[in-house]
Amino acid sequence: MTKVLSRAVPFFDYQNAFKPYEEEFVGIFRDVLSRGAFIQQRDLETFEENLASYLGVRHAIGVGNATDGLIMAWRAAGLEPGDEVILPSHTMVASAASVHFAGGVPVPVECAADHLLDPEAIEPAITARTRAIMPVQLNGRTCRMDRVQEIADHHGLMILEDAAQGLGSRYRGRLAGTFGVAAVFSFYPAKILGCLGDGGAVVTDDDRLAEQVRLLRDHGRDPRTGEVSRWGLNSRLDNLQAALLDAQFRRYSDVLARRRQLASMYQELLGGIEEIRLPPAPVEGGEHYDTFQNYELQAERRDELRDHLRGQGVGTLIQWGGKAVHQWRGLGFDVTLPRTELFFERCLMLPMNVTLTDEDVVYVGESVRRFYGARA
Ligand SMILES: *Cc1c(COP(=O)(O)O)cnc(C)c1O
């Protein structure tokens, strides 16, 4: 590959992320505006139908954001005060917060070599109060769900997926979001399918659970009769956001293909460097079909590498502000998880999104190689 001269590669280019679709978006905005269709209208229903059919599930329910979605999904699934939920500590604090706000107790455990929930860390964390397992389909990769399912079945535990980063990712052919009693997706702007603000969806095959989430997102009101039969919230996906999401969802397979291509390029550029450990490479026909929501690696001298890249104009991010959930001591956790803690001393995310050009990726790769003294 040819050398690329100095350039700026922001970690996520918010200003240009939606630029190619500006005209299309303005058209959608005008259309929604002219119909006065703002809350729980046709565009929301259409997007919900398209999302459900893509996933092959009975229900998709648009909600205000994934955090609210998780809280409502837990409540609808019947989580009770004091119920313990096992989840990986390498996740957004929102995963744990959802358990807390549904009255449960989050129990963070170790991640495996692929950065996801380590199925072997689940059983040692099970107590008499354990009620559920929350796999987090992180970085666009799906956990080893056969093993998670086996453990859940053996101990009579429910599975609810935090698939905020997992839309389109598969394990053994099966899509993230289709394994548990319910799953939640996020449409935060930097997520693979992002909107122009906050948004999320709860998906499920369970008619009763879906009905409960529909009530919960809209003040407890029955969508048909308006009757209020339980306490609810206000957490609906805006109709305008749904319309924007639906337009982008039509291009989703192209987006996934491009992300996998970018990951292959990183693999090729950085594969030989001893000081860094790359995420699993995209493979065809393997157990995992990864969609690379993030490109998260582990690096020796991580902080120096980060400074070096910043000096080269390359933006990076340490996920979750540099701490696993259990390391936020102010939240009352008192466990130590050595593997996860070591991971957080070494982890770094390189730019990964469809605004990147091939030249950007080559430039990032060469900048990393130079830092470790590898031949560019
Ligand atoms: C983004 C994210 C969330 C929260 O999503 P919001 O829509 O911002 O509430 C939860 N869990 C994980 C793993 C996430 O990446």
Coordinates of C-alpha atoms and ligand atoms in Angstrom, one line a residue:
M1 CA 0.0 0.0 0.0
T2 CA 1.1 3.5 -0.7
K3 CA 2.3 5.9 2.0
V4 CA -0.3 8.5 3.1
L5 CA 0.8 12.0 4.1
S6 CA -0.3 13.7 7.3
R7 CA -4.0 14.1 7.9
A8 CA -6.6 14.4 10.6
V9 CA -8.6 11.3 11.4
P10 CA -11.0 12.1 14.3
F11 CA -12.2 9.2 16.4
F12 CA -15.8 9.8 15.3
D13 CA -16.6 12.6 12.9
Y14 CA -20.0 13.8 14.2
Q15 CA -20.1 16.8 11.8
N16 CA -19.7 14.6 8.7
A17 CA -21.3 11.4 9.9
F18 CA -24.6 12.3 8.3
K19 CA -23.4 14.7 5.6
P20 CA -23.9 12.4 2.6
Y21 CA -27.6 12.1 3.6
E22 CA -28.3 15.7 4.2
E23 CA -30.7 16.2 1.3
E24 CA -32.5 13.0 2.0
F25 CA -32.8 13.9 5.7
V26 CA -34.1 17.4 4.9
G27 CA -36.7 15.7 2.6
I28 CA -37.8 13.4 5.4
F29 CA -37.9 16.3 7.9
R30 CA -40.2 18.3 5.5
D31 CA -42.5 15.3 4.9
V32 CA -42.9 14.6 8.7
L33 CA -43.4 18.3 9.4
S34 CA -46.1 18.6 6.7
R35 CA -48.0 15.7 8.2
G36 CA -47.5 17.0 11.8
A37 CA -46.5 13.4 12.6
F38 CA -44.4 13.7 15.7
I39 CA -45.4 11.1 18.4
Q40 CA -46.3 7.4 17.8
Q41 CA -47.2 7.8 14.1
R42 CA -46.9 5.8 10.9
D43 CA -43.1 6.2 10.5
L44 CA -42.5 4.7 13.9
E45 CA -44.7 1.7 13.1
T46 CA -43.0 1.2 9.8
F47 CA -39.5 1.3 11.3
E48 CA -40.7 -1.1 14.1
E49 CA -42.0 -3.5 11.5
N50 CA -38.8 -3.4 9.4
L51 CA -36.6 -3.9 12.5
A52 CA -38.7 -6.8 13.7
S53 CA -38.7 -8.5 10.3
Y54 CA -34.9 -8.0 9.9
L55 CA -34.4 -9.7 13.2
G56 CA -37.1 -12.3 12.7
V57 CA -38.8 -11.4 16.0
R58 CA -42.5 -10.7 16.7
H59 CA -42.1 -7.3 18.3
A60 CA -39.9 -4.3 18.0
I61 CA -40.9 -1.3 20.2
G62 CA -39.2 2.1 19.6
V63 CA -38.2 3.8 22.9
G64 CA -36.4 7.0 24.0
N65 CA -33.0 5.4 24.3
A66 CA -31.5 2.0 25.1
T67 CA -31.0 2.7 28.8
D68 CA -34.7 3.4 29.3
G69 CA -35.4 0.4 27.0
L70 CA -33.4 -1.9 29.4
I71 CA -35.1 -0.5 32.4
M72 CA -38.6 -1.1 30.9
A73 CA -37.6 -4.6 29.6
W74 CA -36.5 -5.6 33.0
R75 CA -39.7 -4.4 34.6
A76 CA -41.8 -6.0 31.9
A77 CA -39.8 -9.3 32.3
G78 CA -40.7 -9.2 36.0
L79 CA -37.4 -8.5 37.7
E80 CA -38.1 -8.1 41.4
P81 CA -36.5 -6.1 44.2
G82 CA -33.2 -7.8 45.3
D83 CA -32.9 -10.0 42.2
E84 CA -29.3 -10.3 41.1
V85 CA -28.3 -10.0 37.5
I86 CA -24.9 -11.2 36.2
L87 CA -23.4 -9.0 33.6
P88 CA -19.9 -8.4 32.2
S89 CA -18.0 -5.6 33.9
H90 CA -16.7 -4.4 30.5
T91 CA -19.9 -2.6 29.5
M92 CA -21.4 0.8 29.7
V93 CA -22.5 1.8 33.2
A94 CA -26.0 2.0 31.7
S95 CA -26.3 -1.8 31.6
A96 CA -25.8 -2.0 35.3
A97 CA -27.9 1.1 36.0
S98 CA -30.9 -0.5 34.2
V99 CA -30.8 -3.4 36.7
H100 CA -30.5 -0.9 39.6
F101 CA -33.5 1.2 38.4
A102 CA -35.6 -1.9 37.9
G103 CA -35.0 -2.8 41.6
G104 CA -32.3 -5.4 41.0
V105 CA -28.7 -5.8 41.9
P106 CA -26.1 -5.8 39.1
V107 CA -23.3 -8.4 39.6
P108 CA -20.4 -7.6 37.3
V109 CA -18.0 -10.4 36.2
E110 CA -14.9 -10.9 34.1
C111 CA -14.6 -10.7 30.3
A112 CA -12.9 -13.3 28.1
A113 CA -10.1 -12.9 25.5
D114 CA -12.6 -11.5 22.9
H115 CA -13.6 -8.7 25.4
L116 CA -17.1 -10.1 25.9
L117 CA -18.8 -11.7 28.9
D118 CA -16.7 -14.8 29.8
P119 CA -19.3 -17.7 30.1
E120 CA -17.0 -19.4 32.5
A121 CA -17.2 -16.5 34.9
I122 CA -21.0 -16.8 35.3
E123 CA -21.4 -19.9 37.5
P124 CA -19.0 -18.8 40.2
A125 CA -21.1 -15.7 40.6
I126 CA -24.5 -17.4 41.0
T127 CA -26.2 -17.2 44.4
A128 CA -29.6 -18.0 45.7
R129 CA -30.8 -14.6 44.6
T130 CA -29.5 -14.8 41.0
R131 CA -32.4 -14.3 38.6
A132 CA -30.9 -13.4 35.2
I133 CA -27.9 -13.1 33.0
M134 CA -27.3 -10.0 30.8
P135 CA -24.9 -10.8 28.0
V136 CA -23.6 -7.6 26.4
Q137 CA -23.1 -7.9 22.6
L138 CA -20.2 -5.6 22.7
N139 CA -18.2 -4.0 19.8
G140 CA -20.5 -5.6 17.3
R141 CA -19.7 -9.1 18.5
T142 CA -22.1 -11.7 20.0
C143 CA -21.2 -13.7 23.1
R144 CA -20.8 -17.5 22.9
M145 CA -24.5 -17.8 23.5
D146 CA -24.7 -21.6 23.4
R147 CA -22.7 -21.8 26.6
V148 CA -24.6 -18.9 28.2
Q149 CA -27.9 -20.6 27.3
E150 CA -26.7 -23.9 28.7
I151 CA -25.8 -22.2 32.0
A152 CA -29.1 -20.3 32.1
D153 CA -31.1 -23.4 31.5
H154 CA -29.2 -25.4 34.1
H155 CA -29.8 -22.8 36.8
G156 CA -33.3 -21.6 35.7
L157 CA -32.1 -18.1 34.9
M158 CA -33.6 -15.6 32.4
I159 CA -31.4 -14.1 29.7
L160 CA -31.9 -10.5 28.6
E161 CA -29.5 -9.1 26.1
D162 CA -27.9 -5.7 26.0
A163 CA -27.5 -5.6 22.3
A164 CA -27.0 -1.8 22.2
Q165 CA -23.8 -2.4 20.1
G166 CA -24.9 -5.6 18.4
L167 CA -27.4 -4.9 15.6
G168 CA -26.6 -7.3 12.7
S169 CA -24.0 -9.3 14.6
R170 CA -24.4 -13.1 14.7
Y171 CA -23.3 -16.1 16.6
R172 CA -23.6 -19.5 14.8
G173 CA -25.9 -17.7 12.3
R174 CA -28.3 -16.4 14.8
L175 CA -28.6 -12.6 15.2
A176 CA -27.8 -10.7 18.4
G177 CA -31.0 -9.7 20.0
T178 CA -32.8 -13.0 19.4
F179 CA -31.5 -15.1 22.2
G180 CA -33.1 -14.0 25.4
V181 CA -36.6 -13.1 26.7
A182 CA -35.9 -9.6 25.2
A183 CA -33.1 -7.5 23.9
V184 CA -32.4 -3.8 23.6
F185 CA -30.7 -1.8 20.8
S186 CA -29.4 1.8 20.9
F187 CA -29.6 4.4 18.1
Y188 CA -27.3 6.9 19.7
P189 CA -25.6 8.8 16.8
A190 CA -22.3 7.0 17.1
K191 CA -23.9 3.5 17.1
I192 CA -23.8 1.6 13.8
L193 CA -27.4 2.5 13.1
G194 CA -27.6 6.0 14.7
C195 CA -30.2 8.8 14.7
L196 CA -29.9 12.5 15.2
G197 CA -30.2 12.3 19.0
D198 CA -31.3 9.6 21.4
G199 CA -33.2 6.5 20.4
G200 CA -33.5 2.8 21.1
A201 CA -35.7 -0.3 20.7
V202 CA -36.8 -3.2 22.8
V203 CA -37.3 -6.5 20.8
T204 CA -39.0 -9.7 21.9
D205 CA -41.0 -12.7 20.8
D206 CA -43.1 -12.6 24.0
D207 CA -46.5 -10.9 23.3
R208 CA -47.2 -10.2 27.0
L209 CA -43.7 -8.6 27.5
A210 CA -44.1 -6.5 24.4
E211 CA -47.5 -5.3 25.5
Q212 CA -46.0 -4.3 28.9
V213 CA -43.2 -2.3 27.2
R214 CA -45.7 -0.5 25.0
L215 CA -47.6 0.5 28.1
L216 CA -44.5 1.5 30.0
R217 CA -43.1 3.7 27.3
D218 CA -46.4 5.7 27.1
H219 CA -47.5 6.6 30.7
G220 CA -49.0 3.2 31.2
R221 CA -51.7 3.9 28.6
D222 CA -53.2 1.1 26.6
P223 CA -52.5 2.1 22.9
R224 CA -56.1 1.0 21.9
T225 CA -58.3 2.1 24.7
G226 CA -56.2 4.8 26.5
E227 CA -57.0 2.9 29.7
V228 CA -54.2 3.3 32.4
S229 CA -53.6 0.0 34.2
R230 CA -50.0 0.3 35.4
W231 CA -47.5 3.1 36.2
G232 CA -45.6 4.1 33.1
L233 CA -42.9 6.5 31.9
N234 CA -42.6 8.7 28.9
S235 CA -39.9 7.1 26.7
R236 CA -41.1 6.8 23.1
L237 CA -38.9 6.9 20.0
D238 CA -39.7 10.2 18.2
N239 CA -41.6 9.6 14.9
L240 CA -39.1 11.9 13.1
Q241 CA -36.1 9.9 14.4
A242 CA -37.9 6.7 13.4
A243 CA -38.3 8.0 9.8
L244 CA -34.6 8.9 9.7
L245 CA -33.6 5.5 11.0
D246 CA -35.8 3.7 8.6
A247 CA -34.1 5.5 5.6
Q248 CA -30.7 4.5 6.9
F249 CA -31.7 1.0 7.8
R250 CA -32.3 0.3 4.0
R251 CA -28.5 0.7 3.5
Y252 CA -27.6 -1.4 6.6
S253 CA -26.0 -4.4 4.8
D254 CA -23.7 -2.0 2.9
V255 CA -22.7 -0.4 6.2
L256 CA -21.9 -3.8 7.8
A257 CA -19.9 -4.9 4.7
R258 CA -17.8 -1.7 4.8
R259 CA -17.1 -2.0 8.5
R260 CA -15.9 -5.5 8.1
Q261 CA -13.7 -4.4 5.2
L262 CA -12.2 -1.6 7.4
A263 CA -11.5 -4.2 10.1
S264 CA -9.7 -6.5 7.6
M265 CA -7.5 -3.5 6.6
Y266 CA -6.6 -2.9 10.2
Q267 CA -5.9 -6.6 10.6
E268 CA -3.6 -6.6 7.6
L269 CA -1.8 -3.3 8.7
L270 CA -1.3 -4.2 12.3
G271 CA -1.4 -8.0 12.4
G272 CA 2.3 -8.5 12.8
I273 CA 3.0 -6.2 15.7
E274 CA 3.9 -8.0 18.9
E275 CA 3.0 -5.2 21.3
I276 CA -0.6 -5.1 20.3
R277 CA -3.4 -7.6 20.5
L278 CA -6.1 -7.1 17.9
P279 CA -9.8 -8.0 18.2
P280 CA -10.8 -11.2 16.4
A281 CA -10.5 -10.6 12.6
P282 CA -13.6 -10.8 10.5
V283 CA -14.0 -14.2 9.0
E284 CA -16.5 -15.7 6.6
G285 CA -18.4 -18.7 7.6
G286 CA -17.0 -18.8 11.1
E287 CA -18.9 -19.0 14.4
H288 CA -19.0 -15.3 14.8
Y289 CA -20.1 -12.7 12.3
D290 CA -18.8 -9.4 13.8
T291 CA -20.0 -6.0 12.7
F292 CA -17.3 -3.9 14.3
Q293 CA -19.3 -1.3 16.2
N294 CA -15.9 -0.6 17.6
Y295 CA -12.3 -1.6 16.8
E296 CA -10.9 -2.2 20.3
L297 CA -7.4 -3.5 20.7
Q298 CA -5.0 -4.1 23.6
A299 CA -1.7 -2.2 23.5
E300 CA 1.5 -2.1 25.4
R301 CA 2.4 1.4 26.5
R302 CA -1.2 2.3 25.7
D303 CA -1.1 5.9 27.0
E304 CA 2.1 6.7 25.1
L305 CA 0.6 5.2 22.0
R306 CA -2.5 7.3 22.5
D307 CA -0.4 10.5 22.9
H308 CA 1.6 9.6 19.8
L309 CA -1.5 9.1 17.7
R310 CA -3.0 12.4 19.0
G311 CA 0.2 14.1 17.8
Q312 CA -0.3 12.5 14.4
G313 CA -3.9 13.8 14.2
V314 CA -5.5 10.5 15.0
G315 CA -8.3 10.4 17.5
T316 CA -8.8 7.3 19.7
L317 CA -11.1 6.5 22.6
I318 CA -10.8 4.4 25.8
Q319 CA -14.1 2.8 26.2
W320 CA -16.4 3.9 29.1
G321 CA -14.0 6.6 30.2
G322 CA -11.3 4.1 31.1
K323 CA -13.1 2.0 33.8
A324 CA -15.1 -1.2 34.0
V325 CA -18.4 -1.0 35.8
H326 CA -17.1 -2.5 39.1
Q327 CA -14.3 0.1 39.2
W328 CA -16.8 2.9 39.8
R329 CA -16.4 2.5 43.5
G330 CA -18.8 5.3 44.2
L331 CA -21.6 2.9 43.0
G332 CA -20.8 0.6 45.9
F333 CA -19.0 -2.3 44.1
D334 CA -16.4 -4.1 46.2
V335 CA -15.2 -6.9 43.9
T336 CA -11.8 -7.2 42.1
L337 CA -11.8 -8.6 38.6
P338 CA -8.1 -8.8 37.7
R339 CA -8.4 -9.8 34.0
T340 CA -10.9 -7.0 33.3
E341 CA -8.7 -4.5 35.3
L342 CA -5.6 -5.5 33.3
F343 CA -7.6 -5.1 30.1
F344 CA -8.6 -1.5 31.1
E345 CA -4.9 -0.6 31.4
R346 CA -4.3 -1.7 27.8
C347 CA -7.5 -1.2 25.8
L348 CA -7.8 1.4 23.1
M349 CA -10.3 2.0 20.3
L350 CA -9.1 3.1 16.8
P351 CA -11.4 5.1 14.5
M352 CA -14.0 2.7 13.0
N353 CA -17.0 4.1 11.1
V354 CA -18.1 4.5 7.5
T355 CA -16.9 8.1 7.2
L356 CA -13.3 6.7 7.0
T357 CA -11.6 6.4 3.7
D358 CA -9.1 3.6 2.9
E359 CA -6.4 6.3 3.1
D360 CA -7.5 7.2 6.6
V361 CA -7.1 3.6 7.7
V362 CA -3.7 3.2 6.1
Y363 CA -2.6 6.4 7.8
V364 CA -3.8 5.2 11.2
G365 CA -2.2 1.9 10.7
E366 CA 1.1 3.4 9.6
S367 CA 1.0 5.8 12.6
V368 CA 0.6 2.8 15.0
R369 CA 3.4 0.9 13.2
R370 CA 5.8 3.8 13.5
F371 CA 5.2 4.1 17.2
Y372 CA 6.3 0.5 17.8
G373 CA 9.2 0.9 15.3
A374 CA 7.7 -1.5 12.9
R375 CA 8.4 -1.0 9.2
A376 CA 5.6 1.1 7.7
Ligands
LIG1 C1 -24.7 2.9 24.1 C2 -24.9 1.8 25.0 C3 -25.9 1.7 26.0 C4 -26.9 2.9 26.2 O1 -27.5 3.3 25.0 P1 -28.4 4.7 25.1 O2 -29.2 4.6 23.9 O3 -27.3 5.8 24.9 O4 -29.1 4.7 26.3 C5 -26.1 0.6 26.8 N1 -25.2 -0.4 26.7 C6 -24.2 -0.5 25.8 C7 -23.3 -1.6 25.7 C8 -24.0 0.6 25.0 O5 -23.0 0.6 24.1

